[in-house]
Short mmCIF file of C-alpha atoms in Angstrom, two decimals:
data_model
loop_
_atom_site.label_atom_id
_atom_site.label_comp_id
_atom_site.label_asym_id
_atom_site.label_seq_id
_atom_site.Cartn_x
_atom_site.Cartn_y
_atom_site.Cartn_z
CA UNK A 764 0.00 0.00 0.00
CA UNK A 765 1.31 3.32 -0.35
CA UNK A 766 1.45 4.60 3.12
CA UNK A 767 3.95 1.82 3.92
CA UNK A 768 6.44 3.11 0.82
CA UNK A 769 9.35 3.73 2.38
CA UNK A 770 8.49 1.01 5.31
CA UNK A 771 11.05 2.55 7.31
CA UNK A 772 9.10 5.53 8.25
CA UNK A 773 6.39 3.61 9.99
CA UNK A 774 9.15 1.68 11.65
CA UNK A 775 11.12 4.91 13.05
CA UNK A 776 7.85 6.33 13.59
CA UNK A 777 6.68 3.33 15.78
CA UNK A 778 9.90 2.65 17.72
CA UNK A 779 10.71 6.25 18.51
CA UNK A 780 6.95 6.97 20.30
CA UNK A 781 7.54 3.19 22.20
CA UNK A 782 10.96 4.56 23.07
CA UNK A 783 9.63 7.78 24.53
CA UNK A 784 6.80 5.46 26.41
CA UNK A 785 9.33 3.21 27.62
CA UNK A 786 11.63 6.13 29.19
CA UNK A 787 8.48 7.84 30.71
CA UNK A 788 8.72 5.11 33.78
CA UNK A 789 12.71 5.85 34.49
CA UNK A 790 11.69 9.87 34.12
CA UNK A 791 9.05 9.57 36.75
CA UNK A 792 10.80 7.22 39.16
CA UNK A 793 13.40 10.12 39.19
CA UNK A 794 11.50 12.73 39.72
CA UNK A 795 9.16 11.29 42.46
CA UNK A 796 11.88 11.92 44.75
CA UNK A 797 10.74 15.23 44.77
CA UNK A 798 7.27 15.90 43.68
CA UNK A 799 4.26 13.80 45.57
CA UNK A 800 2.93 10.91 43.58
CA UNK A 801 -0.55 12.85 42.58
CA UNK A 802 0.53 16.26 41.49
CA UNK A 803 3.90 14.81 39.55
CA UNK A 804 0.76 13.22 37.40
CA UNK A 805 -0.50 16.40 37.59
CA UNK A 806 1.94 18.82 36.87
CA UNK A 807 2.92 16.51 34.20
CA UNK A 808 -0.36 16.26 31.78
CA UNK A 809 -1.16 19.73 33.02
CA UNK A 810 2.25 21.25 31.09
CA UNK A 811 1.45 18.60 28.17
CA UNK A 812 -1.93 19.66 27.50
CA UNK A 813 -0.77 23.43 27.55
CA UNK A 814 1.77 22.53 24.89
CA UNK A 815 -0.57 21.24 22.26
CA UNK A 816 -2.56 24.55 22.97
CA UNK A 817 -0.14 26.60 19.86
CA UNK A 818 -0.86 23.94 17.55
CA UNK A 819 -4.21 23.25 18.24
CA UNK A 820 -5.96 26.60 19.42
CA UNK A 821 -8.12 27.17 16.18
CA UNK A 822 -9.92 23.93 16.78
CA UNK A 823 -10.01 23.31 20.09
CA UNK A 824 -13.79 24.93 20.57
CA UNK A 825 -15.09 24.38 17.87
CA UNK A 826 -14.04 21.15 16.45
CA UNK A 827 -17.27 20.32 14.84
CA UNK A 828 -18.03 23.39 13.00
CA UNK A 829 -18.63 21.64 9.94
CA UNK A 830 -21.07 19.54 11.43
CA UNK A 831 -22.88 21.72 13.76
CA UNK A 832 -22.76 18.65 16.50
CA UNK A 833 -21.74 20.28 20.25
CA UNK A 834 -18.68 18.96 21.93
CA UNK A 835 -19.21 15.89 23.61
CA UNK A 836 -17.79 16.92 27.19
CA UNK A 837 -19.58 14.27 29.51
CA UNK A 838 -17.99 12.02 27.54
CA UNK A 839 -14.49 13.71 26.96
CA UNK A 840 -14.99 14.07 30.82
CA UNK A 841 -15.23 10.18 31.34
CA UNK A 842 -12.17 8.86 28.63
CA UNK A 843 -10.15 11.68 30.67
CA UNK A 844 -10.82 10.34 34.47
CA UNK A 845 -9.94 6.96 33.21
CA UNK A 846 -7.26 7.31 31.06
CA UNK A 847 -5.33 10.23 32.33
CA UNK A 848 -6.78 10.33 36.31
CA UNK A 849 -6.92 6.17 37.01
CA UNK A 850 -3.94 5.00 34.43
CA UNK A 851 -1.59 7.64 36.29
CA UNK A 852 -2.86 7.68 39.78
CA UNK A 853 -2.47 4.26 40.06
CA UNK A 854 0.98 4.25 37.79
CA UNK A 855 2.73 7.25 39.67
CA UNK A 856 1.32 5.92 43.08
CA UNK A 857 2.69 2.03 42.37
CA UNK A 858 5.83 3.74 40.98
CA UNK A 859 6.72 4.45 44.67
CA UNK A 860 7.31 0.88 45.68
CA UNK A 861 7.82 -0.86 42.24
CA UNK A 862 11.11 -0.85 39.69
CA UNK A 863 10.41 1.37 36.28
CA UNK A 864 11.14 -2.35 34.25
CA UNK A 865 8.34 -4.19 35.95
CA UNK A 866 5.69 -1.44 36.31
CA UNK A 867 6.62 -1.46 32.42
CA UNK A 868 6.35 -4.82 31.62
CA UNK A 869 2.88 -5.02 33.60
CA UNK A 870 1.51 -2.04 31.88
CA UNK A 871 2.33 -3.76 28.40
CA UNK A 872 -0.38 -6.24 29.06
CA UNK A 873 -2.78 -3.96 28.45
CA UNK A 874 -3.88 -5.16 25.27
CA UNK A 875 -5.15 -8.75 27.09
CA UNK A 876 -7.52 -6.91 28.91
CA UNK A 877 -8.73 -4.82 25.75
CA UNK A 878 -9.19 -8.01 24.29
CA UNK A 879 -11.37 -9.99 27.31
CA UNK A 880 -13.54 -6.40 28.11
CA UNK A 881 -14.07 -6.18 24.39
CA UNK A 882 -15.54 -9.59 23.96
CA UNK A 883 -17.68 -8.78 26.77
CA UNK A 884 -19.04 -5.33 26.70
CA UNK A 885 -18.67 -4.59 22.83
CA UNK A 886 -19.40 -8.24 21.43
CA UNK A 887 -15.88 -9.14 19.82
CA UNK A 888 -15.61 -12.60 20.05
CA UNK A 889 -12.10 -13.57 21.14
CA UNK A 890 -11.06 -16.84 18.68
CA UNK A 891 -9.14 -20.15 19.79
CA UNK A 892 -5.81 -18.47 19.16
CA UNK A 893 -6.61 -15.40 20.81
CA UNK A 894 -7.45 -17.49 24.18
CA UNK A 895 -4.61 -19.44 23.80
CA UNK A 896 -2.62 -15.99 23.33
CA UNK A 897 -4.34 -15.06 26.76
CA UNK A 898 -3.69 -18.04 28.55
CA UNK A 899 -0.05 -17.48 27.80
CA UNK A 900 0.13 -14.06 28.59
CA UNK A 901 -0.98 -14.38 32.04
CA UNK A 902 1.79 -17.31 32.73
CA UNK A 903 3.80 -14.66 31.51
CA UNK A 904 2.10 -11.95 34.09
CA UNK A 905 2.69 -14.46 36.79
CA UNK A 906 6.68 -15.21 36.04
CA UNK A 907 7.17 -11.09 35.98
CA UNK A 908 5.62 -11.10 39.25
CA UNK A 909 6.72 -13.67 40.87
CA UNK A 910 5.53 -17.15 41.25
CA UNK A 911 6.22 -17.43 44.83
CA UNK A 912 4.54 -14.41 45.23
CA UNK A 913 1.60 -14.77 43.04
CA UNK A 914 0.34 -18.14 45.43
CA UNK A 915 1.61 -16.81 48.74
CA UNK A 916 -0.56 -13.77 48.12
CA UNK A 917 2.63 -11.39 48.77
CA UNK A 918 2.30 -9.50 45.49
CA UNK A 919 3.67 -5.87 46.42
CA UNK A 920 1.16 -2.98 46.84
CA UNK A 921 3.31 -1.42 43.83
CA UNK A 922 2.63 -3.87 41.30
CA UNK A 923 -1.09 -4.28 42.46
CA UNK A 924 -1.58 -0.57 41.94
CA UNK A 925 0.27 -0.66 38.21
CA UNK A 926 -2.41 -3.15 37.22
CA UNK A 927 -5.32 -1.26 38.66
CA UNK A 928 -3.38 1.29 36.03
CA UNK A 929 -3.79 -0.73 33.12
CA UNK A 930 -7.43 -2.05 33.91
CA UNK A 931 -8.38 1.87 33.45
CA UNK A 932 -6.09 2.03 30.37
CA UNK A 933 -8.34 -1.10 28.79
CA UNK A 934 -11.40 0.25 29.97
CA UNK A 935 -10.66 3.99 28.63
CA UNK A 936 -9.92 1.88 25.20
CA UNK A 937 -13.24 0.24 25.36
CA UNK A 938 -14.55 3.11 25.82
CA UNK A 939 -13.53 5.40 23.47
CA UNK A 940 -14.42 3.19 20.82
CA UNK A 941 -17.76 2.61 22.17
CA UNK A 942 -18.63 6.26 22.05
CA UNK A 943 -16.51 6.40 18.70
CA UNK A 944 -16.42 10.33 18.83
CA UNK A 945 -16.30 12.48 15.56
CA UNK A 946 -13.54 14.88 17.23
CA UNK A 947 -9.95 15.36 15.57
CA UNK A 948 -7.41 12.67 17.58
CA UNK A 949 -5.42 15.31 18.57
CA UNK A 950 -8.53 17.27 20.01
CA UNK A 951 -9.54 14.27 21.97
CA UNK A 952 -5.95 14.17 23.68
CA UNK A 953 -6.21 17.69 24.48
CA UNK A 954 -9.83 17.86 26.59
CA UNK A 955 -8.99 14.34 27.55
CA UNK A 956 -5.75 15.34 29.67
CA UNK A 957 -7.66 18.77 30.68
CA UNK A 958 -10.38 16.62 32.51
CA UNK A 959 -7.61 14.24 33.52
CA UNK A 960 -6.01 16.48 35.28
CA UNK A 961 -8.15 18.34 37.05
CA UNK A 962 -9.69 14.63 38.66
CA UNK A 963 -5.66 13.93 39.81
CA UNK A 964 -5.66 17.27 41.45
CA UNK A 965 -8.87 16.71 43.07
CA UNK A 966 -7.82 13.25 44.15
CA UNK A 967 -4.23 14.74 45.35
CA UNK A 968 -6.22 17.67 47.25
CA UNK A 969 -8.48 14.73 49.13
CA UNK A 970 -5.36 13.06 49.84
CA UNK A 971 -3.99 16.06 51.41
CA UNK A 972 -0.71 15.19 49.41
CA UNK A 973 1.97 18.14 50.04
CA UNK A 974 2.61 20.27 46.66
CA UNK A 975 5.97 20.57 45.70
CA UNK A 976 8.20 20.78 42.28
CA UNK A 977 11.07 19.27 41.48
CA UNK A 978 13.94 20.59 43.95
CA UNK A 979 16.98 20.02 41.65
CA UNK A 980 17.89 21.37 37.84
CA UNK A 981 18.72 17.39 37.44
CA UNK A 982 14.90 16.86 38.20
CA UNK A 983 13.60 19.59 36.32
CA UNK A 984 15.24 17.95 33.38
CA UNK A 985 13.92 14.79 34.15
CA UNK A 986 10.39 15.95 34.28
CA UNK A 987 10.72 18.68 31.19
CA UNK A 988 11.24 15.46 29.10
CA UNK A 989 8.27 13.30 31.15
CA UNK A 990 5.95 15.78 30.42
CA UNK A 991 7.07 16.59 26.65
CA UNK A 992 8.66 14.19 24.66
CA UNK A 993 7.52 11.37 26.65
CA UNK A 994 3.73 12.63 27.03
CA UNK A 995 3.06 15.06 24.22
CA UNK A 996 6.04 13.75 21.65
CA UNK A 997 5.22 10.10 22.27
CA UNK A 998 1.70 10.77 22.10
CA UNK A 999 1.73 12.26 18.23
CA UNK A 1000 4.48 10.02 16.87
CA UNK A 1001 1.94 7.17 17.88
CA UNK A 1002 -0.93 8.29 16.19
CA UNK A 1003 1.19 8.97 13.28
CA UNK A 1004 2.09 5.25 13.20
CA UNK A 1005 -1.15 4.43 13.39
CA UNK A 1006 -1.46 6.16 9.98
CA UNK A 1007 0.31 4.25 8.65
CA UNK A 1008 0.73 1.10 9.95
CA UNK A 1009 -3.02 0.47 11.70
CA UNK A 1010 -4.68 -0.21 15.05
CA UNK A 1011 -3.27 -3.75 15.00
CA UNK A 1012 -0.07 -4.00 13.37
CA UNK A 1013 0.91 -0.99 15.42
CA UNK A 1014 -0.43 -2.14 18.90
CA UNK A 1015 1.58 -5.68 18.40
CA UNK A 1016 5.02 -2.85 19.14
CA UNK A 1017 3.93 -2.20 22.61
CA UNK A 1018 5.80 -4.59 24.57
CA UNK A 1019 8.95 -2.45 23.04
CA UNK A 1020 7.90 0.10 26.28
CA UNK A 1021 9.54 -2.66 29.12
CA UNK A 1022 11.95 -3.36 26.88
CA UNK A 1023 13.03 0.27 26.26
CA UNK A 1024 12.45 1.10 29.93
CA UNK A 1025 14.50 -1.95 31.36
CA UNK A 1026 17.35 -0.80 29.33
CA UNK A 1027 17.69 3.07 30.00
CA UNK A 1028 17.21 1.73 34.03
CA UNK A 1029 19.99 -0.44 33.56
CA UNK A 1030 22.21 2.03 31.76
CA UNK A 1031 21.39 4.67 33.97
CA UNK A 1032 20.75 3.41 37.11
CA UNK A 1033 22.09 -0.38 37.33
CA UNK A 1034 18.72 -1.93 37.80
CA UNK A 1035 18.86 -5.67 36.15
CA UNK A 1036 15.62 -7.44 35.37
CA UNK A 1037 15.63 -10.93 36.74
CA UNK A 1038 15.33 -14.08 34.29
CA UNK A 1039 11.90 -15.15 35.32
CA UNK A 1040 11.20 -11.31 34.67
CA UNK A 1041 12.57 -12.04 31.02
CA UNK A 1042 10.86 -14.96 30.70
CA UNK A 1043 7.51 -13.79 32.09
CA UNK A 1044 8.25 -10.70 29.28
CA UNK A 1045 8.95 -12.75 26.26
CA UNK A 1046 5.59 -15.00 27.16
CA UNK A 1047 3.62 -11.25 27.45
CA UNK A 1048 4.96 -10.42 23.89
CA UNK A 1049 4.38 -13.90 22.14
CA UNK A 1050 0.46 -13.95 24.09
CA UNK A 1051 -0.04 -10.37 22.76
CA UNK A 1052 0.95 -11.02 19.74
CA UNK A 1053 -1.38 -14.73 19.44
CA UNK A 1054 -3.63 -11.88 20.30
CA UNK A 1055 -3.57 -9.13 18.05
CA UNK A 1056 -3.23 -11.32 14.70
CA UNK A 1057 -6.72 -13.33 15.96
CA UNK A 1058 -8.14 -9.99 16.17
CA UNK A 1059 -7.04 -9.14 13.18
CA UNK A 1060 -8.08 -12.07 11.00
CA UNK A 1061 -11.64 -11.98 12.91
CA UNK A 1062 -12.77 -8.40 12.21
CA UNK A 1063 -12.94 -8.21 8.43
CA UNK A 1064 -15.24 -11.35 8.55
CA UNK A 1065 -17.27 -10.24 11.78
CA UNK A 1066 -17.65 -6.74 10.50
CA UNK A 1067 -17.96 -5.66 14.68
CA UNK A 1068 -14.92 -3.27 14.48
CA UNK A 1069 -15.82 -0.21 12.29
CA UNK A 1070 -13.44 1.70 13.54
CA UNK A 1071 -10.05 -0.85 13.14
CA UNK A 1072 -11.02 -1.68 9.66
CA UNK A 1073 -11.44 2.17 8.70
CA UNK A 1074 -7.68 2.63 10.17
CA UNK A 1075 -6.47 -0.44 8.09
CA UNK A 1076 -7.44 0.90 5.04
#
């Protein structure tokens, strides 16, 4: 097709917005040695929000002026408290007492949960190899945890937060295509992290978490790049690659985010990922990727996923 001549852009494309996701954990394990859980979230969507405000000011209140249809804020409002209030409140919080590599590797198994909430609240029907991709994606959940510590029941508050964290990232997927809105991507993002952020402030302010910035010019660096390149910059590149390469070919690159993230942790900061980490990792990758090709070969005949098949194209 075309948009994959030269192939290599969708590739750079692709791996540079994964590389940007994956560095996002090291960035905000740095910085929450200054800045409260809550309002690093915060402070962070809050400054990436304002820097799509240049590019996007002409359209951003009246997106629909074509069509005459009002904005859709209630449910703007709802994407933004799940994807941008639950995925990072839980994230930044479980950050605290998990490494960058693992809260990584748990995060990339978003796309299993996509898959069973799909089936169940949108009527995609998950095929024989997409169950069998499942099945081996959670062995591979359990190795990155722990065995011992997935049947003794010690699983650390960190990692049980992370996947609270990814449950809202599936269900903010779910529903987003359920309301399917008729709003520029880009616009979306925008309102999205505005409503986002103003629920983690609220939640912070409950809390009674103490507000403070970062403390050093080594972690104002550190969070200039979390909440720019790695929020806004990773952000565009990936819709970009979604261009080009679609919903599915594209999502099959996620588990690049651990991978990326376990290596800038161990070049920076020594951490080494264990072997049943590894293990449990490669298992993720091979179960998401059982996944996303069942998915794949299912929707053209099933015809349930309008919106995949129109990104395909």
């Amino acid at each position: 097709m075309p948009r994959d001549k030269p192939p290599n852009t969708f590739l750079c494309l692709v791996l540079l917005s994964t590389f940007l996701q994956g560095s996002s954990f090291v960035a905000t394990k740095a910085v929450l040695r200054d800045v409260q859980p809550l309002w690093l979230a915060t402070l962070r969507f809050f400054v990436a929000a304002l820097s799509l405000v240049p590019v996007l000011l002409p359209r951003l209140l009246h997106p629909n002026r074509r069509s005459g249809s009002r904005m859709p804020w209630l449910h703007l409002a709802l994407i933004g408290l799940l994807q941008t209030t639950g995925v990072m409140a839980f994230l930044t919080i479980g950050l605290t007492s998990s490494t960058a590599p693992m809260a990584a590797i748990l995060m990339a198994s978003n796309p299993l949960l996509v898959a069973l909430l799909a089936g169940v609240l949108l009527g995609e029907p998950v095929r024989r190899q997409g169950w069998a991709g499942l099945a081996l994606s959670f062995v591979g959940v359990v190795l990155c945890i722990g065995v011992e510590m997935v049947f003794t029941g010690a699983i650390g508050r960190g990692e049980v937060l992370v996947m609270l964290g990814s449950t809202c990232w599936a269900l903010a997927t779910i529903v987003s295509q359920r309301f399917n809105l008729s709003i520029d991507a880009w616009v979306l993002a925008f309102w999205q992290m505005v409503f986002g952020t103003a629920g983690l402030a609220l939640v912070a302010l409950i809390r009674g978490d103490a507000f403070s910035l970062p403390a050093s010019p080594t972690a104002w660096l550190w969070f200039l790049w979390l909440a720019i390149p790695a929020s806004t910059g990773a952000m565009g590149l990936w819709f970009a690659a979604l261009r080009r390469g679609g919903a599915v070919r594209t999502s099959g690159f996620l588990f690049l985010c651990p991978l990326f993230a376990a290596v800038i942790a161990f070049v920076l900061h020594g951490e080494r990922v264990s072997w049943h980490q590894s293990l449990g990792g490669l298992l993720i990758a091979a179960g998401i990727g059982l996944v996303t090709t069942a998915r794949a070969s299912a929707a053209p005949a099933s015809g349930t996923s309008a919106s995949s098949l129109r990104v395909e194209r």
